[in-house]
Short mmCIF file of C-alpha atoms and ligand atoms in Angstrom, two decimals:
data_model
loop_
_atom_site.label_atom_id
_atom_site.label_comp_id
_atom_site.label_asym_id
_atom_site.label_seq_id
_atom_site.Cartn_x
_atom_site.Cartn_y
_atom_site.Cartn_z
CA MET A 11 -2.41 -19.93 14.46
CA SER A 12 -2.44 -20.25 10.60
CA LYS A 13 -6.23 -21.03 11.09
CA GLU A 14 -6.61 -17.73 13.00
CA LEU A 15 -4.77 -15.81 10.35
CA ALA A 16 -6.73 -17.33 7.70
CA GLN A 17 -10.13 -16.53 9.51
CA SER A 18 -8.87 -12.96 10.10
CA ALA A 19 -7.67 -12.17 6.50
CA ARG A 20 -9.63 -9.46 4.40
CA LYS A 21 -9.98 -10.60 0.90
CA ARG A 22 -10.54 -6.96 -0.05
CA PHE A 23 -6.96 -6.15 1.08
CA GLY A 24 -5.34 -9.11 -0.56
CA GLN A 25 -4.44 -10.62 2.61
CA ASN A 26 -2.56 -13.83 2.41
CA PHE A 27 -0.32 -14.02 5.44
CA LEU A 28 3.18 -15.82 5.17
CA ILE A 29 3.17 -18.76 7.68
CA ASP A 30 6.33 -20.58 6.27
CA GLY A 31 9.50 -19.88 8.17
CA ARG A 32 11.71 -21.09 5.43
CA VAL A 33 10.28 -18.78 2.90
CA ILE A 34 10.39 -15.84 5.41
CA ASP A 35 13.97 -16.46 6.03
CA ALA A 36 14.78 -16.87 2.46
CA ILE A 37 13.37 -13.45 1.80
CA LEU A 38 15.32 -12.07 4.72
CA ALA A 39 18.53 -13.60 3.47
CA SER A 40 17.90 -12.31 -0.11
CA VAL A 41 17.21 -8.65 1.46
CA ASN A 42 20.12 -9.06 3.79
CA ALA A 43 19.28 -5.57 5.62
CA SER A 44 21.72 -3.81 7.68
CA PRO A 45 21.60 -1.01 10.27
CA THR A 46 22.63 1.41 7.52
CA ASP A 47 19.68 0.53 5.28
CA VAL A 48 16.77 2.57 4.78
CA VAL A 49 13.95 -0.08 4.30
CA VAL A 50 10.28 0.32 3.39
CA GLU A 51 7.96 -2.60 3.70
CA ILE A 52 4.67 -2.53 1.96
CA GLY A 53 1.82 -4.33 3.69
CA PRO A 54 3.57 -5.70 6.83
CA GLY A 55 0.30 -7.50 8.03
CA HIS A 56 1.08 -9.27 11.09
CA GLY A 57 4.70 -8.82 10.70
CA ALA A 58 5.98 -12.07 8.98
CA ILE A 59 8.83 -10.28 7.30
CA THR A 60 8.72 -7.06 9.60
CA GLU A 61 10.02 -9.19 12.35
CA GLY A 62 13.41 -9.75 10.82
CA LEU A 63 13.89 -6.38 9.11
CA TYR A 64 13.27 -4.86 12.57
CA ALA A 65 15.78 -7.34 14.04
CA SER A 66 18.51 -6.17 11.38
CA GLY A 67 18.57 -2.69 12.94
CA CYS A 68 17.51 -0.75 9.80
CA ASP A 69 15.72 2.37 9.57
CA LEU A 70 12.10 1.01 8.72
CA THR A 71 9.00 2.46 7.45
CA LEU A 72 5.96 0.26 7.36
CA ILE A 73 2.88 1.20 5.04
CA GLU A 74 -0.26 -0.75 5.94
CA LEU A 75 -3.60 -0.15 4.62
CA ASP A 76 -5.61 -2.07 7.07
CA ARG A 77 -6.54 0.04 10.34
CA ASP A 78 -7.06 -3.08 12.40
CA LEU A 79 -3.60 -4.14 12.00
CA ILE A 80 -1.83 -0.81 12.93
CA PRO A 81 -2.12 -1.29 17.04
CA GLY A 82 -0.26 -4.51 16.63
CA LEU A 83 2.31 -2.92 14.30
CA LEU A 84 2.63 0.21 16.50
CA ALA A 85 3.24 -1.95 19.72
CA ARG A 86 5.71 -4.39 18.28
CA TYR A 87 7.86 -2.08 16.53
CA VAL A 88 7.14 1.63 16.22
CA THR A 89 6.71 2.37 20.03
CA LYS A 90 9.89 0.26 20.84
CA ALA A 91 12.12 2.03 18.40
CA PRO A 92 10.47 5.24 17.47
CA GLU A 93 14.00 6.73 16.40
CA ARG A 94 14.21 4.14 13.45
CA CYS A 95 10.70 2.99 12.79
CA ARG A 96 7.41 4.67 11.63
CA LEU A 97 3.96 3.60 10.11
CA ILE A 98 1.96 5.09 7.57
CA ASN A 99 -1.68 3.75 7.53
CA GLN A 100 -2.40 4.59 3.97
CA ASP A 101 -2.92 3.17 0.59
CA VAL A 102 0.77 2.67 -0.48
CA LEU A 103 -0.36 3.86 -4.29
CA LYS A 104 -1.08 7.43 -2.38
CA VAL A 105 2.24 7.46 -0.44
CA ASP A 106 4.70 10.23 -1.68
CA PHE A 107 7.78 8.23 -1.65
CA THR A 108 9.98 11.34 -2.47
CA GLN A 109 9.17 12.40 1.18
CA LEU A 110 11.14 9.39 2.47
CA THR A 111 15.06 9.35 2.84
CA ALA A 112 16.51 7.84 -0.14
CA PRO A 113 18.02 5.48 -1.50
CA LEU A 114 15.17 3.23 -0.16
CA ARG A 115 15.01 -0.68 -0.22
CA VAL A 116 11.50 -1.66 -0.87
CA VAL A 117 10.38 -5.03 0.60
CA GLY A 118 6.92 -6.46 0.44
CA ASN A 119 4.54 -9.33 0.10
CA LEU A 120 2.11 -7.35 -1.97
CA PRO A 121 -1.52 -7.54 -2.40
CA TYR A 122 -1.58 -8.85 -6.07
CA ASN A 123 -4.12 -6.39 -7.51
CA ILE A 124 -1.78 -3.41 -6.92
CA SER A 125 1.55 -4.99 -7.78
CA THR A 126 1.88 -3.83 -11.19
CA PRO A 127 0.90 0.05 -10.66
CA LEU A 128 3.06 0.09 -7.57
CA LEU A 129 6.08 -1.31 -9.48
CA PHE A 130 5.57 1.24 -12.20
CA GLN A 131 5.46 4.14 -9.67
CA LEU A 132 8.54 2.82 -7.73
CA LEU A 133 10.49 2.64 -10.91
CA GLU A 134 9.60 6.21 -11.82
CA LEU A 135 11.52 7.34 -8.74
CA GLY A 136 14.77 5.85 -10.35
CA GLN A 137 17.89 6.18 -8.37
CA ASN A 138 15.84 6.99 -5.13
CA ILE A 139 15.17 3.46 -4.97
CA ARG A 140 18.12 1.21 -4.20
CA ASP A 141 16.55 -2.29 -4.75
CA ILE A 142 12.94 -3.90 -4.66
CA HIS A 143 12.13 -7.40 -3.15
CA VAL A 144 8.48 -8.23 -3.75
CA MET A 145 6.44 -11.30 -3.61
CA LEU A 146 4.13 -11.48 -6.59
CA GLN A 147 2.05 -13.79 -8.48
CA LYS A 148 4.48 -16.57 -10.21
CA GLU A 149 3.02 -15.69 -13.37
CA VAL A 150 3.71 -12.00 -13.11
CA VAL A 151 7.33 -12.71 -11.99
CA ASN A 152 7.60 -14.73 -15.06
CA ARG A 153 6.32 -11.90 -17.10
CA ILE A 154 8.59 -9.33 -15.58
CA ALA A 155 11.75 -11.60 -16.05
CA ALA A 156 10.83 -12.86 -19.72
CA ASN A 157 13.22 -13.12 -22.54
CA PRO A 158 12.47 -12.09 -26.25
CA GLY A 159 10.81 -15.15 -27.89
CA GLU A 160 9.04 -16.44 -24.74
CA SER A 161 5.42 -16.54 -24.49
CA ALA A 162 5.46 -14.31 -21.27
CA TYR A 163 7.62 -11.79 -22.84
CA GLY A 164 5.37 -8.53 -23.27
CA ARG A 165 4.66 -5.04 -22.34
CA LEU A 166 5.48 -5.53 -18.47
CA GLY A 167 8.75 -7.32 -19.04
CA VAL A 168 9.89 -4.76 -21.68
CA MET A 169 8.79 -1.81 -19.75
CA ILE A 170 10.52 -2.79 -16.44
CA GLN A 171 13.72 -4.34 -18.00
CA ALA A 172 14.10 -1.11 -19.88
CA THR A 173 14.82 0.47 -16.57
CA ALA A 174 15.98 -2.14 -14.31
CA ARG A 175 17.76 -5.26 -13.54
CA VAL A 176 15.55 -8.13 -12.69
CA GLU A 177 16.16 -11.44 -10.88
CA PRO A 178 13.68 -13.96 -9.88
CA LEU A 179 14.64 -15.44 -6.58
CA ILE A 180 12.24 -17.95 -4.83
CA ASP A 181 9.24 -19.94 -5.81
CA VAL A 182 6.58 -19.92 -3.12
CA PRO A 183 3.76 -22.53 -3.18
CA PRO A 184 0.26 -21.55 -1.89
CA GLU A 185 0.67 -23.73 1.24
CA SER A 186 2.98 -21.08 2.55
CA PHE A 187 0.22 -18.75 3.08
CA ALA A 188 -2.87 -18.49 5.44
CA PRO A 189 -5.11 -18.49 3.70
CA ALA A 190 -3.75 -20.23 0.81
CA PRO A 191 -4.07 -18.29 -2.53
CA LYS A 192 -5.42 -20.06 -5.64
CA VAL A 193 -1.96 -19.42 -7.48
CA ASP A 194 1.78 -19.94 -7.17
CA SER A 195 3.78 -16.97 -6.06
CA GLY A 196 7.59 -15.90 -6.42
CA VAL A 197 9.72 -13.45 -5.00
CA ILE A 198 11.84 -11.31 -7.51
CA ARG A 199 14.68 -8.60 -6.98
CA ILE A 200 14.38 -5.58 -9.34
CA ILE A 201 17.22 -3.06 -9.13
CA PRO A 202 17.00 0.34 -10.94
CA ASP A 203 19.73 0.94 -13.46
CA ALA A 204 20.77 4.43 -13.98
CA ASP A 205 22.50 3.67 -17.16
CA LYS A 206 19.50 1.79 -18.69
CA ARG A 207 17.41 4.94 -17.74
CA ALA A 208 19.74 7.26 -19.26
CA ARG A 209 19.31 5.63 -22.61
CA ILE A 210 15.82 6.24 -22.97
CA GLN A 211 15.11 9.60 -24.24
CA SER A 212 11.51 9.62 -23.77
CA MET A 213 9.58 7.30 -21.19
CA ASP A 214 6.20 8.24 -22.82
CA MET A 215 7.44 7.44 -26.31
CA LEU A 216 8.69 3.96 -24.98
CA LYS A 217 5.40 3.21 -23.41
CA THR A 218 3.56 4.38 -26.70
CA VAL A 219 5.60 2.25 -28.86
CA VAL A 220 5.76 -0.82 -26.52
CA ARG A 221 1.84 -0.64 -26.02
CA GLN A 222 1.41 -0.40 -29.89
CA ALA A 223 3.67 -3.19 -30.53
CA PHE A 224 2.12 -5.62 -28.29
CA SER A 225 -1.48 -4.46 -28.98
CA GLN A 226 -2.23 -7.54 -31.16
CA ARG A 227 0.57 -10.24 -30.17
CA ARG A 228 -0.36 -12.38 -33.22
CA LYS A 229 0.22 -9.91 -35.86
CA THR A 230 3.29 -8.38 -37.16
CA LEU A 231 5.46 -5.34 -36.24
CA ARG A 232 4.54 -3.70 -39.46
CA ASN A 233 0.66 -4.09 -38.84
CA ASN A 234 0.80 -3.03 -34.97
CA LEU A 235 3.37 -0.07 -35.44
CA LYS A 236 2.02 1.17 -38.86
CA GLU A 237 1.09 4.56 -37.26
CA LEU A 238 4.41 4.99 -35.97
CA ILE A 239 6.93 3.48 -38.56
CA ASN A 240 6.99 3.08 -42.34
CA SER A 241 8.54 0.36 -44.21
CA GLU A 242 11.88 2.59 -44.85
CA GLU A 243 12.18 3.33 -41.43
CA PHE A 244 12.02 -0.50 -40.53
CA ALA A 245 14.78 -1.15 -42.96
CA HIS A 246 16.87 1.98 -41.77
CA LEU A 247 16.44 0.48 -38.18
CA GLU A 248 17.38 -2.94 -39.34
CA ILE A 249 14.27 -4.45 -37.99
CA ASN A 250 12.16 -7.04 -39.69
CA PRO A 251 8.71 -5.63 -39.91
CA GLN A 252 7.45 -9.13 -40.48
CA ASP A 253 8.56 -10.27 -36.96
CA ARG A 254 6.11 -10.73 -34.14
CA PRO A 255 6.34 -8.28 -31.29
CA GLU A 256 7.91 -10.72 -28.93
CA ARG A 257 10.94 -11.10 -31.17
CA LEU A 258 12.44 -7.75 -30.54
CA SER A 259 14.81 -7.43 -27.47
CA VAL A 260 14.26 -4.70 -24.95
CA GLU A 261 17.42 -2.77 -26.48
CA THR A 262 15.71 -2.65 -29.73
CA TYR A 263 12.43 -1.28 -28.33
CA VAL A 264 14.37 1.37 -26.75
CA HIS A 265 16.40 2.14 -30.09
CA LEU A 266 13.04 2.27 -31.93
CA ALA A 267 11.33 4.62 -29.46
CA ASN A 268 14.48 6.81 -29.36
CA TYR A 269 14.35 7.01 -33.13
CA VAL A 270 10.42 7.84 -33.16
CA SER A 271 11.19 10.52 -30.29
CA GLN A 272 14.01 12.16 -32.02
CA ARG A 273 11.91 12.20 -35.55
CA GLU A 274 9.07 13.95 -33.71
CA GLY A 275 11.65 16.53 -32.47
CA GLY A 276 12.16 14.80 -29.04
CA LEU A 277 9.35 14.58 -26.58
N1 SAM B 410 3.62 -8.98 4.80
C1 SAM B 410 2.61 -9.82 5.34
C2 SAM B 410 2.90 -11.40 5.37
O1 SAM B 410 3.87 -11.70 4.45
O2 SAM B 410 2.40 -12.19 5.88
C3 SAM B 410 1.21 -9.62 4.71
C4 SAM B 410 1.06 -9.68 3.31
S1 SAM B 410 -0.52 -9.58 2.61
C5 SAM B 410 -0.13 -10.48 1.17
C6 SAM B 410 -0.60 -8.08 2.05
C7 SAM B 410 -0.69 -6.77 2.99
O3 SAM B 410 -0.78 -5.58 2.41
C8 SAM B 410 -1.82 -7.08 4.09
O4 SAM B 410 -1.45 -6.64 5.33
C9 SAM B 410 -2.69 -5.85 3.53
O5 SAM B 410 -3.54 -5.46 4.52
C10 SAM B 410 -1.72 -4.81 2.91
N2 SAM B 410 -2.33 -3.90 1.89
C11 SAM B 410 -3.25 -4.24 1.07
N3 SAM B 410 -3.51 -3.22 0.15
C12 SAM B 410 -2.64 -2.25 0.50
C13 SAM B 410 -2.42 -0.93 0.14
N4 SAM B 410 -2.99 -0.57 -0.98
N5 SAM B 410 -1.53 -0.29 0.79
C14 SAM B 410 -0.74 -1.03 1.73
N6 SAM B 410 -1.03 -1.89 2.25
C15 SAM B 410 -1.87 -2.64 1.64
#
């Protein structure tokens, strides 16, 4: 079976199908879906995770790009329980999630090439998303969950942690998939946090400040942020301009962006 899956996999769709029952069970246990949940699975593939989600009795929307996988998914889930299962044959990045019933629980073993833009798109939906459980490259999980001072800490971690709580859950080796990817993977839980979001005055300004701050990791904040913050302002904000960007906490980045945004008259 795993040989057949590996042979049928399409590289351009990022297809690495889960074949490890323990990993599948661990993902399902982490999600712990119930009949009252509204779940969206991104990239169900041959249904490795779908099967357990379907069995939970939840309301289930499947979003799958590969046309060849549609008949199987329709037969196994949608036609059996059309009142609570539906399938969208589309690129997930083009799906309008606001048309789905909120709050959504999002689950997916994601094609790695779309994982970052997709997470940002989902987090823009704020409280319409209850939680997200996704399989990502381990390196991306590490970056999302990194703490200040760690080498993996950067733009991705700051931007996601600024609006959500994150929790790495499971490490997944290449052998758990057919075909085996070249890299390790991991499952992470991301929970949008309304209080964190409310503290950010301008998302655009936070993006600008964080992008500028990390534009050259080896340089100081003074250098990277010279177009946004002067020496007196660093002193006023009690930020050491000689620090490197990875020293600042997520809260400090939010504080910094709010300051600039207020100074500019609120964006
Ligand atoms: N969930 C299955 C599993 O765990 O075995 C398949 C995971 S495989 C890594 C990724 C799945 O996402 C594939 O079924 C692929 O066809 C689908 N996919 C790829 N790009 C997509 C996109 N832009 N939108 C929706 N689905 C996509």
